[in-house]
């Protein structure tokens, strides 16, 4: 029987695929019982697809331009929404009754299978404007109907931040006020930078963190862990965990030019 | 009949009293129907108390050291919690059935009397660790029993951040997970610095802001508004509103040395 529930991520190029590989291994390491599914676009090389298929149960090629009339339309009128619309394709994975989307720059530290007890749309608050949810980790119900409604919403309203987060927040606009169960605890999407902004809270609650999210322009695969990362020992710790997984499970598998991607940006 | 509900703030010195004065006028300007109550400590000069009594219905002197055996005990074993315990005195204002605490560095932009429809403890998420609430704005039920329980909690467990926010979050520890109505929308405690961290969300939702909170070490009365504040026109706007109120309602009332406090830090 096919899996009914899955963790889903997205990579549009080889660089983000490095994140997806480490993410996939982190999910295996904590013994998830759910399927692992990665969406890719044509920008991912054949060699990388082979790597992804070793840790993900399913690798699906999506191509926004060819896939949906609505998507085409949206792209024509809202060219800035390209990658955003690609993320929306997760709703088309209707072989699953429920799924958890994880950004490729997320790292799972503890088993999080209990997330499948939550309903659409469950997500953790965003530290920038905490009545918005962060779209790096969210629980959803695949549904082509919802997919079409999302595309329609994108075409009509655009995205207030130009990305998937603005779009999904304006679509699931009652998240902040309606159901506390849809507020995932912050430990399911702990933005790595929070270590600086309220250090005592991190000291109090940080040991419970289950998913670290390396949000922002500098991704783990852009930087080496270790003393050179300097400013924060704690942040360095999370980076080190990412690199430990990369070194132990990913690096050896990659051919020379792919391995060279990490740390070479 | 005495008022049953009130807005409460705290000032332990003349500097924070400037904030309390502007806050009080901002509440008057939006036509609140509730009482205004300020807690002060002996550090507030007589001249400033006179000013406070012109805008606040009630000015109450609290002195942690003299007021409660438990408070004394807590101060002896936890000297760092001084100002924290002073804030807790708000729970002793049992002439009110319900109250809203506002930090002296808050500024009310629209009527917020609907806050009294909420129950203890209602507060907005903190942007540092959003499963914690920020204690700059909160709805509570005065109760000497709760006051004693809070003091006991402070003595037993301390505060994970050394302030009232750590203490209140560990006391009201189910805030993040239990009742969505106790999550005040962020527009009731919009931390001024958020303007930088997720600008598109501010652009989308900022027009609804009802209370701005000038959290952090630089308070409005430490800086002049205007072009010199530089980096953010939006933040400058909020600062300008604070100064407009100060200039129109407060400055002229103050004697020379008190007026000189503002902008002279
Ligand atoms: O060029 C890109 C940009 C983004 N993504 C995917 O979209 C997610 C969201 O982007 P990112 O994590 O960079 O945004 P942030 O979390 O830093 O806001 C990534 O984790 C990837 O899964 C991608 O595959 N290619
Ligand atoms: O020396 C002090 C420090 C704080 N406060 C009161 O406690 C509140 C919380 O402190 P503050 O606003 O400085 O903390 P922040 O919001 O910046 O964390 C202030 O607004 C005042 O009402 C005070 O009266 N005197
Ligand atoms: Mn991300
Ligand atoms: Mn404050």
Short mmCIF file of N, CA, C and O and ligand atoms in Angstrom, two decimals, chain B residues 103 105 213 219, ligand 4:
data_model
loop_
_atom_site.label_atom_id
_atom_site.label_comp_id
_atom_site.label_asym_id
_atom_site.label_seq_id
_atom_site.Cartn_x
_atom_site.Cartn_y
_atom_site.Cartn_z
N UNK B 103 3.28 48.96 29.52
CA UNK B 103 4.58 49.53 29.83
C UNK B 103 4.55 51.04 29.61
O UNK B 103 3.84 51.54 28.71
N UNK B 105 6.66 52.69 28.16
CA UNK B 105 7.21 53.00 26.83
C UNK B 105 6.26 52.58 25.71
O UNK B 105 6.68 52.38 24.57
N UNK B 213 5.03 49.77 20.90
CA UNK B 213 5.83 49.55 22.10
C UNK B 213 7.30 49.81 21.77
O UNK B 213 7.89 49.10 20.96
N UNK B 219 14.77 54.67 24.51
CA UNK B 219 13.36 55.06 24.63
C UNK B 219 13.10 56.36 23.86
O UNK B 219 14.03 57.14 23.62
MN1 LIG C 4 8.71 48.30 27.41
#
